[in-house]
PDB file of C-alpha atoms in Angstrom:
ATOM      1  CA  MET B   1       0.000   0.000   0.000  1.00  0.00           C
ATOM      2  CA  ARG B   2       1.350   3.432  -0.886  1.00  0.00           C
ATOM      3  CA  LEU B   3       2.416   5.733   1.951  1.00  0.00           C
ATOM      4  CA  VAL B   4      -0.268   8.352   1.236  1.00  0.00           C
ATOM      5  CA  GLU B   5      -3.004   5.703   1.188  1.00  0.00           C
ATOM      6  CA  ARG B   6      -1.805   4.185   4.460  1.00  0.00           C
ATOM      7  CA  PHE B   7      -1.620   7.577   6.132  1.00  0.00           C
ATOM      8  CA  THR B   8      -5.094   8.464   4.853  1.00  0.00           C
ATOM      9  CA  MET B   9      -6.420   5.281   6.462  1.00  0.00           C
ATOM     10  CA  ASN B  10      -4.833   6.301   9.769  1.00  0.00           C
ATOM     11  CA  VAL B  11      -6.416   9.746   9.516  1.00  0.00           C
ATOM     12  CA  THR B  12      -9.773   8.144   8.715  1.00  0.00           C
ATOM     13  CA  GLU B  13      -9.512   6.074  11.876  1.00  0.00           C
ATOM     14  CA  SER B  14      -8.692   9.212  13.829  1.00  0.00           C
ATOM     15  CA  ALA B  15     -11.621  11.002  12.219  1.00  0.00           C
ATOM     16  CA  THR B  16     -13.928   8.238  13.381  1.00  0.00           C
ATOM     17  CA  ALA B  17     -12.776   8.830  16.943  1.00  0.00           C
ATOM     18  CA  VAL B  18     -13.133  12.600  16.607  1.00  0.00           C
ATOM     19  CA  LEU B  19     -16.589  12.369  15.055  1.00  0.00           C
ATOM     20  CA  GLY B  20     -17.987   9.868  17.502  1.00  0.00           C
ATOM     21  CA  GLY B  21     -20.370  12.418  19.012  1.00  0.00           C
ATOM     22  CA  ALA B  22     -22.185  13.312  15.780  1.00  0.00           C
ATOM     23  CA  PRO B  23     -25.888  12.662  16.542  1.00  0.00           C
ATOM     24  CA  ILE B  24     -27.458  10.784  13.629  1.00  0.00           C
ATOM     25  CA  ARG B  25     -30.574   8.832  14.585  1.00  0.00           C
ATOM     26  CA  ASN B  26     -30.311   6.144  11.919  1.00  0.00           C
ATOM     27  CA  GLU B  27     -26.936   5.497  10.358  1.00  0.00           C
ATOM     28  CA  PRO B  28     -27.409   4.831   6.627  1.00  0.00           C
ATOM     29  CA  VAL B  29     -26.630   1.247   5.619  1.00  0.00           C
ATOM     30  CA  GLN B  30     -27.581   1.406   1.950  1.00  0.00           C
ATOM     31  CA  ALA B  31     -26.213   3.586  -0.824  1.00  0.00           C
ATOM     32  CA  ARG B  32     -29.626   5.177  -1.309  1.00  0.00           C
ATOM     33  CA  SER B  33     -29.860   6.148   2.355  1.00  0.00           C
ATOM     34  CA  THR B  34     -26.296   7.470   2.322  1.00  0.00           C
ATOM     35  CA  ALA B  35     -27.118   9.641  -0.685  1.00  0.00           C
ATOM     36  CA  ARG B  36     -30.272  10.926   1.012  1.00  0.00           C
ATOM     37  CA  LEU B  37     -28.335  11.882   4.122  1.00  0.00           C
ATOM     38  CA  ALA B  38     -25.691  13.619   2.010  1.00  0.00           C
ATOM     39  CA  THR B  39     -28.421  15.581   0.218  1.00  0.00           C
ATOM     40  CA  LEU B  40     -29.870  16.740   3.536  1.00  0.00           C
ATOM     41  CA  LEU B  41     -26.469  17.928   4.739  1.00  0.00           C
ATOM     42  CA  ASP B  42     -25.711  19.567   1.381  1.00  0.00           C
ATOM     43  CA  SER B  43     -29.031  21.398   1.622  1.00  0.00           C
ATOM     44  CA  ALA B  44     -28.316  22.527   5.164  1.00  0.00           C
ATOM     45  CA  ALA B  45     -24.884  23.794   4.109  1.00  0.00           C
ATOM     46  CA  ALA B  46     -26.343  25.759   1.192  1.00  0.00           C
ATOM     47  CA  MET B  47     -28.990  27.336   3.412  1.00  0.00           C
ATOM     48  CA  ILE B  48     -26.415  28.275   6.037  1.00  0.00           C
ATOM     49  CA  ASP B  49     -24.380  30.127   3.416  1.00  0.00           C
ATOM     50  CA  GLU B  50     -27.517  32.052   2.460  1.00  0.00           C
ATOM     51  CA  ILE B  51     -29.108  32.866   5.826  1.00  0.00           C
ATOM     52  CA  GLY B  52     -26.650  31.815   8.561  1.00  0.00           C
ATOM     53  CA  TYR B  53     -26.901  28.842  10.887  1.00  0.00           C
ATOM     54  CA  GLU B  54     -28.872  30.741  13.543  1.00  0.00           C
ATOM     55  CA  ARG B  55     -31.989  30.892  11.340  1.00  0.00           C
ATOM     56  CA  LEU B  56     -31.770  27.385   9.913  1.00  0.00           C
ATOM     57  CA  THR B  57     -34.760  25.117  10.594  1.00  0.00           C
ATOM     58  CA  THR B  58     -35.431  21.481   9.813  1.00  0.00           C
ATOM     59  CA  ALA B  59     -38.323  22.587   7.605  1.00  0.00           C
ATOM     60  CA  MET B  60     -35.920  24.669   5.488  1.00  0.00           C
ATOM     61  CA  VAL B  61     -33.597  21.691   5.122  1.00  0.00           C
ATOM     62  CA  ALA B  62     -36.470  19.477   4.013  1.00  0.00           C
ATOM     63  CA  GLU B  63     -37.752  22.020   1.488  1.00  0.00           C
ATOM     64  CA  ARG B  64     -34.305  22.677   0.011  1.00  0.00           C
ATOM     65  CA  ALA B  65     -33.626  18.937  -0.280  1.00  0.00           C
ATOM     66  CA  GLY B  66     -37.037  18.224  -1.831  1.00  0.00           C
ATOM     67  CA  ALA B  67     -37.773  15.834   1.026  1.00  0.00           C
ATOM     68  CA  SER B  68     -40.486  15.497   3.632  1.00  0.00           C
ATOM     69  CA  ILE B  69     -39.958  16.767   7.161  1.00  0.00           C
ATOM     70  CA  GLY B  70     -40.311  13.158   8.251  1.00  0.00           C
ATOM     71  CA  THR B  71     -37.242  12.259   6.218  1.00  0.00           C
ATOM     72  CA  VAL B  72     -35.215  14.880   8.094  1.00  0.00           C
ATOM     73  CA  TYR B  73     -36.446  13.590  11.460  1.00  0.00           C
ATOM     74  CA  ARG B  74     -35.605  10.048  10.428  1.00  0.00           C
ATOM     75  CA  TYR B  75     -31.952  11.056  10.713  1.00  0.00           C
ATOM     76  CA  PHE B  76     -31.908  14.073  13.027  1.00  0.00           C
ATOM     77  CA  PRO B  77     -33.871  14.762  16.222  1.00  0.00           C
ATOM     78  CA  ASP B  78     -33.650  18.556  15.790  1.00  0.00           C
ATOM     79  CA  ARG B  79     -31.874  21.406  13.989  1.00  0.00           C
ATOM     80  CA  ILE B  80     -28.922  21.313  16.377  1.00  0.00           C
ATOM     81  CA  ALA B  81     -28.285  17.700  15.399  1.00  0.00           C
ATOM     82  CA  VAL B  82     -28.281  18.752  11.722  1.00  0.00           C
ATOM     83  CA  LEU B  83     -25.695  21.427  12.465  1.00  0.00           C
ATOM     84  CA  GLN B  84     -23.546  19.082  14.526  1.00  0.00           C
ATOM     85  CA  ALA B  85     -23.644  16.425  11.809  1.00  0.00           C
ATOM     86  CA  LEU B  86     -22.610  19.024   9.233  1.00  0.00           C
ATOM     87  CA  GLY B  87     -19.797  20.137  11.522  1.00  0.00           C
ATOM     88  CA  ALA B  88     -18.707  16.507  11.833  1.00  0.00           C
ATOM     89  CA  ARG B  89     -18.694  16.075   8.065  1.00  0.00           C
ATOM     90  CA  ASN B  90     -16.697  19.273   7.625  1.00  0.00           C
ATOM     91  CA  THR B  91     -14.188  18.062  10.186  1.00  0.00           C
ATOM     92  CA  GLU B  92     -13.866  14.777   8.347  1.00  0.00           C
ATOM     93  CA  ARG B  93     -13.217  16.673   5.118  1.00  0.00           C
ATOM     94  CA  LEU B  94     -10.561  18.739   6.841  1.00  0.00           C
ATOM     95  CA  LEU B  95      -8.815  15.609   8.114  1.00  0.00           C
ATOM     96  CA  SER B  96      -9.059  13.973   4.694  1.00  0.00           C
ATOM     97  CA  GLY B  97      -7.689  17.110   3.065  1.00  0.00           C
ATOM     98  CA  ILE B  98      -4.647  17.332   5.314  1.00  0.00           C
ATOM     99  CA  ALA B  99      -3.822  13.617   5.137  1.00  0.00           C
ATOM    100  CA  GLY B 100      -1.656  13.913   2.049  1.00  0.00           C
ATOM    101  CA  GLU B 101       0.019  17.083   3.311  1.00  0.00           C
ATOM    102  CA  LEU B 102       1.258  15.394   6.482  1.00  0.00           C
ATOM    103  CA  VAL B 103       2.903  12.404   4.833  1.00  0.00           C
ATOM    104  CA  ALA B 104       6.608  12.188   5.654  1.00  0.00           C
ATOM    105  CA  GLY B 105       8.777  13.918   3.072  1.00  0.00           C
ATOM    106  CA  ARG B 106       5.980  15.897   1.472  1.00  0.00           C
ATOM    107  CA  HIS B 107       7.364  19.126   2.904  1.00  0.00           C
ATOM    108  CA  ALA B 108      10.832  20.357   3.810  1.00  0.00           C
ATOM    109  CA  SER B 109      10.025  20.684   7.503  1.00  0.00           C
ATOM    110  CA  ALA B 110       7.368  20.045  10.116  1.00  0.00           C
ATOM    111  CA  VAL B 111       6.591  23.773  10.193  1.00  0.00           C
ATOM    112  CA  ASP B 112       6.012  23.760   6.439  1.00  0.00           C
ATOM    113  CA  ALA B 113       3.656  20.801   6.897  1.00  0.00           C
ATOM    114  CA  VAL B 114       1.562  22.736   9.421  1.00  0.00           C
ATOM    115  CA  VAL B 115       1.474  25.751   7.100  1.00  0.00           C
ATOM    116  CA  ALA B 116       0.135  23.336   4.460  1.00  0.00           C
ATOM    117  CA  VAL B 117      -2.676  22.508   6.907  1.00  0.00           C
ATOM    118  CA  LEU B 118      -3.438  26.234   6.919  1.00  0.00           C
ATOM    119  CA  GLU B 119      -3.646  26.214   3.115  1.00  0.00           C
ATOM    120  CA  VAL B 120      -6.046  23.258   3.155  1.00  0.00           C
ATOM    121  CA  THR B 121      -8.199  25.155   5.649  1.00  0.00           C
ATOM    122  CA  ILE B 122      -8.230  28.214   3.389  1.00  0.00           C
ATOM    123  CA  GLY B 123      -9.326  26.020   0.500  1.00  0.00           C
ATOM    124  CA  LEU B 124     -12.242  24.632   2.515  1.00  0.00           C
ATOM    125  CA  PHE B 125     -13.354  28.120   3.529  1.00  0.00           C
ATOM    126  CA  ARG B 126     -13.417  29.060  -0.148  1.00  0.00           C
ATOM    127  CA  SER B 127     -15.024  25.974  -1.623  1.00  0.00           C
ATOM    128  CA  GLU B 128     -16.954  23.971   0.985  1.00  0.00           C
ATOM    129  CA  PRO B 129     -20.530  25.236   1.512  1.00  0.00           C
ATOM    130  CA  GLY B 130     -21.297  25.898   5.148  1.00  0.00           C
ATOM    131  CA  TYR B 131     -17.694  25.516   6.273  1.00  0.00           C
ATOM    132  CA  ARG B 132     -17.266  29.152   7.274  1.00  0.00           C
ATOM    133  CA  SER B 133     -20.162  28.870   9.731  1.00  0.00           C
ATOM    134  CA  VAL B 134     -20.061  25.276  10.984  1.00  0.00           C
ATOM    135  CA  ARG B 135     -16.744  23.495  11.415  1.00  0.00           C
ATOM    136  CA  VAL B 136     -14.374  21.954  13.906  1.00  0.00           C
ATOM    137  CA  GLY B 137     -14.064  23.730  17.231  1.00  0.00           C
ATOM    138  CA  ASP B 138     -16.865  26.255  16.787  1.00  0.00           C
ATOM    139  CA  VAL B 139     -19.762  26.912  19.152  1.00  0.00           C
ATOM    140  CA  LEU B 140     -21.385  23.667  17.967  1.00  0.00           C
ATOM    141  CA  ASP B 141     -18.405  21.570  19.034  1.00  0.00           C
ATOM    142  CA  ILE B 142     -19.078  18.079  17.708  1.00  0.00           C
ATOM    143  CA  LEU B 143     -17.670  16.210  20.689  1.00  0.00           C
ATOM    144  CA  PRO B 144     -20.103  15.380  23.491  1.00  0.00           C
ATOM    145  CA  PRO B 145     -19.878  17.503  26.695  1.00  0.00           C
ATOM    146  CA  GLN B 146     -18.402  14.601  28.664  1.00  0.00           C
ATOM    147  CA  ALA B 147     -15.548  14.119  26.169  1.00  0.00           C
ATOM    148  CA  PRO B 148     -12.066  14.543  27.707  1.00  0.00           C
ATOM    149  CA  THR B 149     -10.947  16.852  24.896  1.00  0.00           C
ATOM    150  CA  THR B 150     -12.226  19.422  22.398  1.00  0.00           C
ATOM    151  CA  ALA B 151     -12.621  18.963  18.656  1.00  0.00           C
ATOM    152  CA  HIS B 152      -9.751  21.377  18.019  1.00  0.00           C
ATOM    153  CA  ALA B 153      -7.530  19.428  20.400  1.00  0.00           C
ATOM    154  CA  ALA B 154      -8.465  16.140  18.741  1.00  0.00           C
ATOM    155  CA  VAL B 155      -7.507  17.506  15.317  1.00  0.00           C
ATOM    156  CA  ALA B 156      -4.274  18.913  16.765  1.00  0.00           C
ATOM    157  CA  ASP B 157      -3.442  15.444  18.114  1.00  0.00           C
ATOM    158  CA  VAL B 158      -3.884  13.936  14.639  1.00  0.00           C
ATOM    159  CA  ILE B 159      -1.473  16.531  13.248  1.00  0.00           C
ATOM    160  CA  ALA B 160       1.031  16.124  16.079  1.00  0.00           C
ATOM    161  CA  ASP B 161       1.010  12.336  15.715  1.00  0.00           C
ATOM    162  CA  ALA B 162       1.833  12.719  12.028  1.00  0.00           C
ATOM    163  CA  LEU B 163       4.671  15.153  12.725  1.00  0.00           C
ATOM    164  CA  VAL B 164       6.164  12.824  15.329  1.00  0.00           C
ATOM    165  CA  ALA B 165       5.927   9.837  13.002  1.00  0.00           C
ATOM    166  CA  GLY B 166       7.037  11.500   9.785  1.00  0.00           C
ATOM    167  CA  TYR B 167       9.069  14.612  10.578  1.00  0.00           C
ATOM    168  CA  GLY B 168      11.164  13.648  13.592  1.00  0.00           C
ATOM    169  CA  VAL B 169       9.324  15.947  15.965  1.00  0.00           C
ATOM    170  CA  SER B 170       9.817  14.993  19.620  1.00  0.00           C
ATOM    171  CA  ASP B 171       6.649  13.763  21.278  1.00  0.00           C
ATOM    172  CA  SER B 172       6.767  16.357  24.030  1.00  0.00           C
ATOM    173  CA  ALA B 173       4.097  18.350  25.817  1.00  0.00           C
ATOM    174  CA  ASP B 174       5.607  21.579  24.462  1.00  0.00           C
ATOM    175  CA  ALA B 175       5.535  20.391  20.847  1.00  0.00           C
ATOM    176  CA  ARG B 176       1.924  19.247  21.189  1.00  0.00           C
ATOM    177  CA  ARG B 177       0.988  22.521  22.869  1.00  0.00           C
ATOM    178  CA  ALA B 178       2.569  24.428  19.982  1.00  0.00           C
ATOM    179  CA  VAL B 179       0.631  22.408  17.414  1.00  0.00           C
ATOM    180  CA  GLY B 180      -2.575  22.920  19.371  1.00  0.00           C
ATOM    181  CA  THR B 181      -1.972  26.662  19.490  1.00  0.00           C
ATOM    182  CA  ALA B 182      -1.271  26.682  15.756  1.00  0.00           C
ATOM    183  CA  VAL B 183      -4.589  24.934  15.072  1.00  0.00           C
ATOM    184  CA  GLU B 184      -6.414  27.557  17.141  1.00  0.00           C
ATOM    185  CA  VAL B 185      -4.572  30.367  15.351  1.00  0.00           C
ATOM    186  CA  ILE B 186      -5.376  28.887  11.944  1.00  0.00           C
ATOM    187  CA  ASP B 187      -9.087  28.661  12.647  1.00  0.00           C
ATOM    188  CA  ALA B 188      -9.378  32.079  14.268  1.00  0.00           C
ATOM    189  CA  LEU B 189      -7.386  34.087  11.716  1.00  0.00           C
ATOM    190  CA  VAL B 190      -8.744  32.307   8.647  1.00  0.00           C
ATOM    191  CA  ALA B 191     -12.297  32.803   9.950  1.00  0.00           C
ATOM    192  CA  ARG B 192     -11.538  36.501  10.415  1.00  0.00           C
ATOM    193  CA  ALA B 193     -10.135  36.720   6.888  1.00  0.00           C
ATOM    194  CA  PHE B 194     -13.351  35.298   5.444  1.00  0.00           C
ATOM    195  CA  ALA B 195     -15.761  37.200   7.702  1.00  0.00           C
ATOM    196  CA  ARG B 196     -16.432  39.897   5.089  1.00  0.00           C
ATOM    197  CA  ASP B 197     -14.603  38.574   2.043  1.00  0.00           C
ATOM    198  CA  ALA B 198     -15.752  35.406   0.261  1.00  0.00           C
ATOM    199  CA  LYS B 199     -12.265  34.980  -1.250  1.00  0.00           C
ATOM    200  CA  GLY B 200     -10.468  35.696   2.022  1.00  0.00           C
ATOM    201  CA  ASP B 201      -8.671  38.917   2.942  1.00  0.00           C
ATOM    202  CA  ALA B 202      -5.211  38.381   1.453  1.00  0.00           C
ATOM    203  CA  ALA B 203      -3.421  40.518   4.049  1.00  0.00           C
ATOM    204  CA  LEU B 204      -5.023  38.654   6.944  1.00  0.00           C
ATOM    205  CA  LEU B 205      -4.210  35.293   5.378  1.00  0.00           C
ATOM    206  CA  ASP B 206      -0.571  36.357   5.092  1.00  0.00           C
ATOM    207  CA  GLU B 207      -0.699  37.319   8.771  1.00  0.00           C
ATOM    208  CA  ALA B 208      -2.054  33.855   9.537  1.00  0.00           C
ATOM    209  CA  ARG B 209       0.890  32.252   7.741  1.00  0.00           C
ATOM    210  CA  ARG B 210       3.355  34.413   9.666  1.00  0.00           C
ATOM    211  CA  ALA B 211       1.578  33.768  12.959  1.00  0.00           C
ATOM    212  CA  VAL B 212       1.664  29.990  12.500  1.00  0.00           C
ATOM    213  CA  ARG B 213       5.375  30.052  11.750  1.00  0.00           C
ATOM    214  CA  ALA B 214       5.973  32.300  14.770  1.00  0.00           C
ATOM    215  CA  VAL B 215       4.049  29.984  17.098  1.00  0.00           C
ATOM    216  CA  LEU B 216       5.997  26.946  15.916  1.00  0.00           C
ATOM    217  CA  ALA B 217       9.445  28.539  15.636  1.00  0.00           C
ATOM    218  CA  GLY B 218      12.001  26.605  17.668  1.00  0.00           C
ATOM    219  CA  ARG B 219       9.383  24.304  19.182  1.00  0.00           C
ATOM    220  CA  LEU B 220       9.235  21.513  16.590  1.00  0.00           C
TER     221      LEU B 220
END
């Protein structure tokens, strides 16, 4: 198995652990059901981009998807569950997107690999419907309240594990803290860059790149 494929499998396993709290009433077991669920989440994402997640209702999701309200409730108990499931899917897409970037040897250094994570995040903000509003670590944190960690911390652990395994980074508390801080910086500054600019404020994105390098300097 190629290195990228093997690493992607490891990230997928980590994503499963991270996404364990996503509240879906009936997990789809057939391709048709999987497609229906994807359509509901796609519809929710499109509506969020238009009106914001605060105003989203299950009825809006059903209407946009061309489905009955009963179909929505078959999978989700309420609108919050829809938003959390969308956040879980967006987190999974983030982890899938960074998998190839974190493979050993892909970048000249561990710092460059984390900056590549920033670039993947920028790409999702630009292209993934709903990502700007509902994603890892936001107010709708996808991990259950009793979880011993946060969604941001879980993603940071995936990244840190990859840097330890593939870039010779020491598995120390300081290195992991630096990666965790970088993940927080990435989300906060990229979100700010896209708050009023659908393409992302170029100056703020450059600041994000500099900030990530500054956080990690001498610590990996």
